[in-house]
XYZ file of C-alpha atoms in Angstrom:
663
model
C 109.265 84.001 113.358
C 108.566 81.190 110.718
C 105.430 79.321 110.938
C 104.050 81.595 113.654
C 100.464 80.956 112.773
C 101.074 77.263 113.908
C 101.807 78.572 117.457
C 98.888 80.872 118.030
C 96.192 79.641 120.519
C 92.990 78.049 119.608
C 89.939 76.964 121.292
C 88.166 73.453 121.511
C 85.039 74.395 123.495
C 86.392 76.361 126.495
C 89.883 74.868 126.589
C 92.555 76.783 125.195
C 95.381 75.320 123.390
C 98.716 76.981 123.366
C 99.620 76.207 119.606
C 97.902 74.274 116.746
C 99.612 70.990 117.066
C 98.145 67.604 118.799
C 99.361 64.540 119.150
C 97.407 62.249 117.472
C 95.918 59.430 118.802
C 97.754 56.103 118.670
C 97.407 52.495 119.737
C 98.526 52.759 123.512
C 99.436 49.200 123.979
C 102.095 48.664 126.485
C 101.311 51.837 128.319
C 98.806 50.354 130.571
C 99.089 48.226 133.796
C 96.659 45.228 134.822
C 94.367 47.262 136.786
C 93.588 49.497 133.941
C 95.539 52.745 134.699
C 98.409 54.165 133.285
C 102.152 52.477 133.981
C 105.001 54.312 134.621
C 106.054 53.752 130.692
C 102.534 55.429 129.377
C 102.962 58.358 131.839
C 106.646 59.071 130.771
C 105.631 58.689 126.907
C 102.667 61.016 127.101
C 104.743 63.458 129.195
C 107.813 63.403 126.909
C 105.360 64.684 124.101
C 104.185 67.248 126.142
C 107.816 68.363 127.365
C 108.684 68.548 123.418
C 106.145 71.269 123.086
C 102.880 69.680 121.770
C 99.799 71.889 122.882
C 97.413 68.935 123.097
C 98.131 65.566 123.946
C 95.477 63.041 122.691
C 95.902 59.460 124.178
C 95.511 56.046 122.644
C 92.219 54.373 122.363
C 90.980 53.314 126.042
C 87.601 51.340 126.337
C 84.578 52.683 127.993
C 83.411 49.458 129.085
C 85.346 46.152 128.995
C 82.891 43.972 129.426
C 80.765 43.483 126.003
C 84.029 42.763 124.025
C 86.122 41.634 127.008
C 89.375 42.314 124.834
C 92.883 42.416 126.550
C 93.071 46.343 125.556
C 94.576 49.030 127.734
C 93.216 51.589 130.298
C 89.816 51.380 130.956
C 88.186 54.459 133.137
C 85.287 52.895 134.487
C 84.212 50.486 137.364
C 84.894 47.645 135.565
C 88.211 47.784 136.485
C 89.340 50.111 139.214
C 88.342 53.506 138.659
C 90.308 54.770 141.882
C 93.384 53.169 140.328
C 92.639 55.017 137.068
C 92.312 58.302 138.804
C 95.238 58.239 140.661
C 97.662 57.188 137.577
C 95.820 59.707 135.637
C 96.587 62.529 137.923
C 100.100 61.427 137.922
C 100.240 61.953 134.347
C 98.046 64.662 133.650
C 99.753 66.949 136.383
C 103.182 66.451 134.595
C 101.889 67.323 131.108
C 99.790 70.315 132.607
C 103.536 71.571 134.046
C 104.771 72.105 130.177
C 101.521 74.418 129.330
C 99.951 71.326 127.441
C 96.406 70.002 127.560
C 95.170 66.249 127.506
C 92.467 64.769 126.090
C 91.410 60.931 126.925
C 90.627 59.020 123.926
C 87.435 56.550 124.638
C 85.911 53.717 122.393
C 82.645 52.145 122.458
C 84.425 48.758 121.072
C 86.006 47.416 117.780
C 83.166 45.267 116.614
C 83.750 43.466 113.389
C 87.280 44.878 113.363
C 88.471 43.355 116.622
C 92.120 42.179 116.500
C 91.797 38.228 116.424
C 94.149 38.024 119.289
C 92.021 40.128 121.468
C 89.074 38.251 120.535
C 89.352 35.153 123.029
C 86.386 32.800 123.493
C 83.606 35.609 122.779
C 81.938 36.159 119.209
C 82.798 39.383 117.791
C 79.577 41.861 118.164
C 78.479 44.332 115.723
C 75.341 46.328 115.086
C 73.879 43.462 112.924
C 74.916 39.928 111.908
C 77.721 40.992 109.359
C 81.055 39.338 108.624
C 84.107 40.111 110.738
C 86.825 41.898 108.961
C 89.713 39.127 109.653
C 87.890 36.132 110.564
C 85.597 34.060 108.834
C 82.951 34.442 111.769
C 79.746 36.308 111.726
C 79.399 38.888 114.517
C 76.349 38.876 116.990
C 74.253 41.818 116.951
C 74.430 44.243 120.041
C 71.057 44.297 122.238
C 69.696 47.627 122.762
C 70.691 46.848 126.468
C 74.201 46.833 125.562
C 74.086 49.677 123.724
C 72.595 51.529 126.667
C 75.185 50.002 129.075
C 78.072 51.345 126.512
C 76.340 54.848 126.350
C 76.402 55.025 130.417
C 79.832 53.790 130.603
C 80.877 56.557 128.580
C 79.439 58.888 131.025
C 80.946 56.987 133.802
C 84.538 56.848 132.234
C 84.522 60.618 131.107
C 83.364 61.412 135.112
C 86.477 59.566 136.172
C 88.541 60.872 133.431
C 87.799 64.511 134.419
C 88.693 63.653 138.475
C 92.079 62.446 137.034
C 92.749 65.805 135.587
C 92.055 65.262 131.617
C 90.817 68.596 129.790
C 88.513 66.873 127.682
C 87.472 63.620 125.839
C 87.805 62.314 122.289
C 85.073 59.697 121.220
C 86.595 56.994 119.072
C 84.583 57.157 117.097
C 82.793 57.535 113.880
C 85.720 56.710 112.123
C 87.985 53.749 110.274
C 84.948 51.430 110.492
C 85.081 50.733 114.438
C 81.997 50.247 116.176
C 80.061 53.599 116.493
C 81.283 53.859 112.673
C 79.408 50.470 112.128
C 76.277 51.744 113.524
C 76.899 54.764 111.218
C 77.280 52.991 107.890
C 74.214 51.421 106.482
C 76.472 48.803 104.754
C 77.242 47.752 108.187
C 73.882 48.441 109.807
C 71.073 46.492 108.957
C 68.961 47.358 112.081
C 65.077 47.927 111.957
C 64.986 49.453 115.263
C 65.708 52.918 116.293
C 69.682 52.463 115.777
C 68.891 51.519 111.988
C 67.696 53.242 109.097
C 68.051 56.610 108.569
C 71.147 58.862 108.961
C 69.825 60.101 112.311
C 69.106 56.766 113.812
C 72.520 55.423 112.443
C 74.069 58.292 114.374
C 71.772 58.066 117.588
C 74.685 55.766 119.367
C 77.170 58.719 118.712
C 74.469 61.112 119.681
C 73.513 59.411 123.010
C 77.535 59.165 123.760
C 78.199 62.827 123.767
C 74.826 63.745 125.463
C 75.804 61.229 128.082
C 79.396 62.744 128.557
C 78.044 66.666 128.793
C 75.289 65.345 131.230
C 77.758 63.821 133.784
C 80.818 66.391 133.069
C 79.121 69.650 132.065
C 78.507 71.301 129.070
C 82.245 73.088 129.283
C 83.984 69.863 129.067
C 84.986 69.283 125.584
C 84.355 66.262 123.684
C 85.924 65.622 120.477
C 84.917 63.208 117.725
C 87.179 60.875 115.454
C 85.406 61.297 112.182
C 85.768 59.360 108.798
C 83.962 61.739 106.262
C 84.540 58.905 103.557
C 84.879 55.206 103.998
C 86.709 54.161 100.540
C 84.776 50.845 100.544
C 84.636 48.659 97.315
C 83.175 45.550 98.972
C 83.491 43.648 102.327
C 87.333 43.700 102.827
C 87.837 45.273 99.447
C 89.383 49.233 99.867
C 89.730 51.738 96.930
C 93.423 52.891 96.032
C 94.156 56.730 95.403
C 93.145 57.855 92.254
C 90.538 54.551 91.464
C 87.148 54.903 90.242
C 84.788 52.790 92.422
C 81.652 52.775 93.584
C 81.731 53.819 97.457
C 79.920 51.098 99.554
C 80.209 52.931 102.652
C 79.621 56.606 103.612
C 80.394 58.870 100.506
C 81.260 62.320 100.713
C 77.781 63.798 100.628
C 76.798 61.718 103.891
C 79.833 62.351 105.550
C 79.323 66.166 105.264
C 75.869 65.645 106.478
C 76.558 63.571 109.036
C 79.360 66.131 110.244
C 76.869 68.921 110.554
C 74.390 66.541 112.721
C 77.324 65.272 114.685
C 78.203 68.962 115.650
C 74.252 69.860 116.394
C 74.553 66.905 118.872
C 77.360 68.776 121.082
C 80.722 67.546 119.617
C 83.264 70.208 120.303
C 85.662 69.526 117.522
C 85.915 67.013 114.377
C 89.328 65.065 113.782
C 88.884 64.130 110.559
C 90.161 61.553 108.111
C 88.904 59.175 105.520
C 88.908 55.304 105.288
C 87.906 52.185 107.265
C 89.946 48.816 108.065
C 88.472 47.420 104.778
C 90.734 50.119 103.174
C 93.121 50.427 106.183
C 95.902 52.380 104.165
C 93.811 55.498 104.289
C 93.729 55.496 108.130
C 96.872 54.494 108.505
C 98.675 55.935 105.501
C 101.766 54.410 104.246
C 104.615 55.923 102.320
C 102.938 55.149 99.153
C 100.252 57.811 99.892
C 100.912 61.355 99.228
C 101.850 63.661 102.038
C 98.854 65.549 103.633
C 96.074 63.222 101.841
C 93.337 64.073 104.294
C 93.310 67.535 103.545
C 91.002 68.124 100.748
C 88.419 66.192 102.900
C 89.281 68.337 106.303
C 88.582 71.182 104.023
C 85.414 70.000 103.085
C 84.402 69.312 106.371
C 85.927 72.846 107.835
C 83.355 74.515 105.227
C 80.024 72.955 106.674
C 81.026 73.082 110.434
C 81.619 75.772 113.031
C 83.880 74.090 115.727
C 87.403 73.560 115.051
C 88.646 70.452 112.788
C 91.818 68.565 113.189
C 93.622 66.982 110.457
C 96.302 64.037 110.221
C 97.806 62.228 107.807
C 101.405 62.808 107.229
C 101.280 66.319 107.855
C 105.013 66.407 109.363
C 105.992 69.009 106.402
C 105.664 72.390 108.423
C 104.985 74.329 105.286
C 102.487 72.186 104.388
C 101.001 72.441 108.119
C 101.043 76.177 108.030
C 99.454 76.514 104.838
C 96.531 74.295 106.075
C 96.244 76.492 108.979
C 96.405 79.604 107.062
C 93.731 78.921 103.996
C 91.212 77.044 106.494
C 91.813 73.411 105.566
C 92.019 72.903 109.163
C 92.612 74.469 112.613
C 94.805 71.780 113.959
C 97.483 69.420 112.938
C 97.730 66.087 114.495
C 100.950 64.471 114.253
C 100.892 60.794 115.153
C 103.982 58.805 113.591
C 106.463 62.088 113.341
C 105.798 62.538 117.507
C 106.864 58.832 117.777
C 110.220 59.751 115.745
C 110.875 62.962 117.358
C 108.786 63.996 120.511
C 110.528 67.512 120.523
C 109.070 68.223 116.892
C 107.328 71.279 118.187
C 109.973 72.625 120.131
C 112.369 72.521 117.346
C 110.325 73.722 114.943
C 109.665 76.819 116.971
C 113.280 77.490 117.720
C 113.869 77.202 113.576
C 115.761 74.501 114.096
C 113.901 72.311 111.272
C 117.136 70.692 110.465
C 117.492 68.641 113.775
C 113.772 67.175 113.521
C 114.221 63.331 112.949
C 111.915 62.384 110.361
C 109.534 60.013 110.466
C 109.712 57.477 107.387
C 106.362 55.864 107.397
C 107.373 52.144 107.602
C 105.015 51.602 110.504
C 107.277 48.815 111.756
C 108.004 50.299 114.794
C 104.459 51.580 115.447
C 101.365 49.774 113.656
C 103.489 46.319 112.477
C 104.353 46.034 116.410
C 101.085 46.781 117.764
C 99.211 44.454 115.531
C 101.842 41.453 116.093
C 103.314 42.188 119.614
C 100.661 44.561 121.501
C 103.129 47.324 121.940
C 103.669 50.621 120.571
C 107.075 51.724 119.585
C 109.185 53.593 116.879
C 111.519 52.163 114.087
C 113.787 55.292 113.908
C 113.714 56.205 117.808
C 114.297 53.507 120.179
C 113.350 55.278 123.250
C 109.516 55.981 121.939
C 107.519 54.382 124.523
C 110.487 53.258 126.458
C 111.658 56.756 127.737
C 112.890 55.857 131.173
C 114.348 52.241 130.397
C 116.100 53.582 127.349
C 117.599 56.948 129.216
C 121.144 57.823 128.108
C 123.267 55.928 130.699
C 126.268 58.346 132.309
C 129.509 57.175 131.428
C 132.550 57.023 133.963
C 135.419 57.240 131.411
C 135.402 58.466 128.145
C 136.364 55.802 125.282
C 137.809 56.657 121.501
C 135.789 54.450 119.498
C 136.251 53.319 115.846
C 132.837 52.930 113.994
C 133.361 51.299 110.432
C 130.375 51.956 108.322
C 128.148 54.921 107.992
C 124.735 53.130 107.598
C 122.364 53.503 110.116
C 123.641 51.210 112.535
C 126.887 52.880 112.591
C 125.527 56.540 112.251
C 123.143 55.511 115.260
C 126.086 53.882 117.181
C 127.917 57.305 116.813
C 125.271 59.579 117.661
C 124.505 57.771 120.853
C 128.186 57.501 121.908
C 129.052 61.246 121.445
C 125.733 62.099 123.450
C 126.982 60.307 126.408
C 130.523 61.661 125.731
C 132.377 59.378 124.001
C 134.468 59.958 121.370
C 133.516 57.964 118.021
C 134.790 58.286 114.758
C 133.065 57.028 111.737
C 134.786 55.696 108.492
C 132.529 54.928 105.278
C 134.057 53.564 101.894
C 131.190 55.291 100.129
C 130.980 59.007 99.558
C 128.081 59.537 101.748
C 126.321 58.543 105.147
C 123.146 56.407 105.125
C 124.148 52.811 103.563
C 121.306 51.245 102.048
C 119.306 54.306 103.125
C 120.450 55.768 99.511
C 119.004 53.210 97.306
C 116.041 52.447 99.275
C 115.196 56.173 99.334
C 115.402 56.510 95.353
C 111.806 56.020 94.827
C 109.612 59.408 95.078
C 107.491 57.584 97.605
C 110.411 56.945 99.924
C 111.929 60.056 100.166
C 111.630 60.248 103.970
C 114.619 57.506 103.909
C 116.923 60.251 102.459
C 115.691 62.706 104.936
C 116.875 60.156 107.834
C 119.940 59.900 105.899
C 120.228 63.974 105.797
C 119.358 63.833 109.733
C 122.049 61.452 110.362
C 124.692 63.750 108.743
C 123.639 66.861 110.383
C 123.337 65.369 113.735
C 126.756 63.965 113.652
C 128.398 67.312 112.486
C 126.696 69.241 115.206
C 128.013 66.549 117.784
C 131.478 67.236 116.290
C 131.727 63.370 115.223
C 134.594 62.940 112.819
C 133.540 61.143 109.692
C 135.848 59.960 107.081
C 134.354 59.321 103.785
C 136.032 57.219 100.761
C 137.824 55.601 103.587
C 137.840 51.719 103.511
C 139.191 50.116 106.648
C 141.514 47.026 106.422
C 142.427 44.847 109.136
C 145.691 46.380 109.752
C 144.349 49.906 109.815
C 142.506 48.835 113.025
C 145.164 46.952 114.818
C 147.726 49.946 114.319
C 144.985 52.562 115.498
C 144.981 53.636 119.012
C 140.948 53.105 120.151
C 139.592 51.735 123.200
C 136.773 49.663 121.293
C 135.510 49.151 117.660
C 132.094 48.664 116.266
C 131.994 47.003 112.774
C 128.890 47.963 111.063
C 129.838 47.378 107.683
C 126.147 46.308 106.335
C 125.327 44.009 103.588
C 125.457 43.167 99.864
C 122.758 42.084 97.388
C 122.981 38.337 96.610
C 123.725 37.810 93.115
C 124.345 34.752 90.903
C 124.830 34.445 87.019
C 122.241 33.931 84.482
C 124.067 33.919 81.165
C 123.934 37.457 79.651
C 125.030 39.052 83.036
C 125.659 42.207 81.006
C 121.916 43.119 81.312
C 121.584 41.799 85.026
C 121.694 44.254 87.648
C 120.937 44.233 91.187
C 118.055 46.673 92.481
C 120.618 48.896 93.971
C 122.009 49.598 90.568
C 119.093 50.345 88.933
C 117.658 52.450 92.089
C 120.525 54.469 92.528
C 120.606 55.042 88.318
C 124.172 53.390 88.164
C 122.279 51.077 85.469
C 119.662 51.641 83.104
C 117.118 48.613 83.107
C 115.606 49.756 79.692
C 112.067 49.999 78.809
C 111.045 46.332 79.899
C 112.549 44.261 82.928
C 111.983 41.459 85.051
C 112.359 41.855 88.878
C 113.564 38.475 90.319
C 112.217 38.429 93.683
C 109.098 39.666 95.333
C 110.083 40.578 98.479
C 109.625 44.200 99.833
C 112.488 45.970 97.867
C 111.692 43.940 94.788
C 107.807 45.190 94.876
C 109.061 48.901 95.405
C 111.575 48.793 92.755
C 108.851 47.290 90.338
C 106.399 49.798 91.487
C 108.633 52.581 91.140
C 109.991 51.471 87.425
C 105.993 50.849 86.232
C 105.247 54.441 87.563
C 107.804 55.760 85.095
C 106.197 54.105 82.324
C 108.415 50.656 82.204
C 106.787 47.211 81.513
C 107.612 45.142 84.645
C 106.979 41.681 85.514
C 107.778 40.121 88.836
C 109.019 36.488 89.391
C 108.833 35.051 92.565
C 110.094 31.742 94.058
C 107.286 31.272 96.687
C 103.641 31.104 96.124
C 102.832 34.832 97.252
C 104.567 38.159 97.513
C 106.515 39.596 100.364
C 105.968 36.216 102.159
C 109.300 36.547 104.138
C 110.856 39.060 106.574
C 107.426 40.260 108.227
C 105.743 41.665 110.119
C 104.942 44.299 107.887
C 102.032 46.584 108.656
C 98.995 45.050 107.474
C 98.301 48.961 105.888
C 101.648 49.005 104.099
C 101.484 45.317 102.694
C 98.020 45.482 101.727
C 98.382 48.551 99.887
C 101.669 47.436 97.837
C 100.129 44.214 96.892
C 96.961 46.122 95.321
C 99.398 48.922 93.698
C 101.240 46.058 91.894
C 98.243 44.899 89.681
C 96.993 48.487 89.727
C 100.139 50.072 88.016
C 99.995 47.109 85.518
C 102.787 45.190 86.941
C 102.671 41.302 85.992
C 103.658 38.765 88.649
C 104.459 35.122 88.105
C 104.654 33.258 91.419
C 106.164 29.588 91.931
C 108.768 30.176 89.540
C 112.378 29.141 89.478
C 114.643 31.406 87.339
C 116.987 29.100 85.040
C 118.600 31.610 82.444
C 118.559 34.563 80.529
C 119.767 34.986 76.982
C 118.970 37.149 73.782
C 116.537 39.562 75.763
C 114.635 36.314 76.939
C 114.247 35.261 80.850
C 113.696 31.467 81.277
C 112.081 30.006 84.236
C 110.378 26.775 85.470
C 106.871 27.783 87.079
C 105.224 24.572 88.841
C 107.142 22.218 86.302
C 106.198 24.250 83.269
C 109.001 26.107 81.467
C 108.301 29.751 80.771
C 109.880 32.328 78.629
C 109.403 36.245 79.244
C 110.711 38.932 76.988
C 112.703 41.993 78.544
C 115.778 44.109 78.132
C 117.203 43.436 81.678
C 117.089 41.414 84.779
C 116.848 42.942 88.204
C 117.902 40.608 90.995
C 116.277 41.483 94.103
C 116.496 38.084 96.056
C 117.762 39.616 99.354
C 121.413 40.487 100.799
C 124.216 38.848 102.627
C 126.013 40.224 105.884
C 129.198 42.023 105.027
C 131.093 40.708 108.080
C 134.418 39.411 106.948
C 136.216 42.667 108.848
C 134.756 41.309 112.150
C 135.797 37.880 111.569
C 139.221 38.897 110.645
C 139.360 41.062 113.772
C 137.134 39.323 116.472
C 139.918 37.564 118.317
C 142.442 40.418 118.061
C 140.527 43.467 119.411
C 139.438 43.412 123.189
C 136.434 45.057 122.700
C 134.410 44.866 119.038
C 130.870 44.967 118.456
C 129.169 43.651 115.435
C 125.965 45.560 114.428
C 123.506 46.074 111.872
C 123.305 44.250 108.541
C 126.930 42.835 108.979
C 125.654 41.140 112.320
C 122.275 39.920 110.608
C 120.564 41.208 107.497
C 116.909 42.658 108.931
C 115.373 46.198 108.592
C 116.190 49.889 109.625
C 114.403 49.406 113.063
C 116.471 46.749 114.005
C 119.778 47.934 112.795
C 118.810 51.317 114.771
C 117.800 49.590 117.905
C 120.830 47.186 118.517
C 122.982 50.236 117.660
C 121.264 52.105 120.295
C 121.440 49.581 122.882
C 125.382 48.410 122.501
C 126.293 52.391 122.163
C 124.024 53.315 125.322
C 125.962 50.806 127.626
C 129.550 50.681 126.468
């Protein structure tokens, strides 16, 4: 059996896990009810990951005490809400999880403190160890009183006791990690107290120590308590994080103190450390976008593993099974945490165990369906898996009569529609004018950091083949082809094409797609016109190849439209642009390109930029002419993806799933 070491048992305290995989804790918004319990959506979501083979389920964050910060976050296991209701709904969930041989831990938090999401703050001032700046707002936090600290500590005991009654196998404390409230107490930059909760490292960790001691006193020494733990903060200054490879002075917790803290925390009674690096001031570390390398936390986890004698969990883009197996084998970690990969495919572990790695739907690290929706809409989902956290309401609908369906276009919308139709028992047939499936995934996946876009295209190709869906490549469908064919329904998913406009020397003016697919060579220096996501990623990819790149953007800042992007992705990309030597000109209107000079007007002043080529990245337009020709002639016809409205991968997949699941 390949990767056998990932399927050997491991213990956290006295709890034995059947394999080395954990569902990493992720913001559980939308999975709770108004009384502080788990709703049906949450029960289904966690159970589905257990059914998929994951050895340990760790829930998203729940507050131990909902009084101090009074935020509109989800589950609350203590008497602030309704503990009986919490226990009842928890029991329903934990019993289902246990049926699959999985264990489940409840993540409990003492609060967010200075990093509280503004929409959850309400009328109350943010709290923190000291009077320090809030992460997002121009506000100063109110220091917690000692009485409030003791109240929160007690609430951890109350909540853990109720969690144990609800069938949970343990607790994960959230955390001396990512700059949340307990971490703010642990970091001297944030903790300026002069009482017993400030000063020395032991004093700054006192809050975390009292929490684990309280839980153990209420639930017993054999009830395991894990700690989410960041060994290094990556803080350059207030609201300023460091980039990978950047030399900087650590203002937060550095590695020597982090390792000392790890040893102390284990001595206090924590049974495992769920390890990463970063804070909200450097958010792209804790929530790594595609611009971070895979397995980025491994070096830090190994450092921690070498100084403690309890299990270490490692997350951070660990979806490569060979990497995960090596990490367990060489002692980097004991347990591999998968967050977003288990959103994308809840059956990841079972598929891996069966040797079906080609069937695992890849996470593309876009964070549009998970962190982006958490921060903007208070719900967790997945861009590539429309059923994530919606398992019951998006269950595959049974069909009464099988339909033969023509799907025109082999991008993500067409592929997803065909996949769902085939699973339900319809007979889809895909027609794609190019030589491969994937549509805009192909140019989009050209940069090294976007490799998972290509993996998604490959997954669709494999999946449709296994579902026996006929795919006709190099086939451009015309109106008469549809009219003379005998199909019960037609789906038009013909995608979009880049917008272009003449500049003068158009022989050296290319689209981003042409450059990304290497159809055109941009030369040693180029100007990217358009500072949206595609333009910025194209510029970054070229700069990393040693090209001299300038971005010219009409608006006053980069990536100003087509949001919301997850802050971790957007903030990191914004900082990678200058870090890689890319010049940026905003508020500029391009007027022409001749003799190697791009002309533009920047806030009423003329400017010229020398370059070998110009790359247009000014958006896409819908390719919907076939639908317009057919819409009144075909009885059952649907328009999907970018052909309907230019958007992102998530909405192309989601819309296709919705339509294909109800045809």
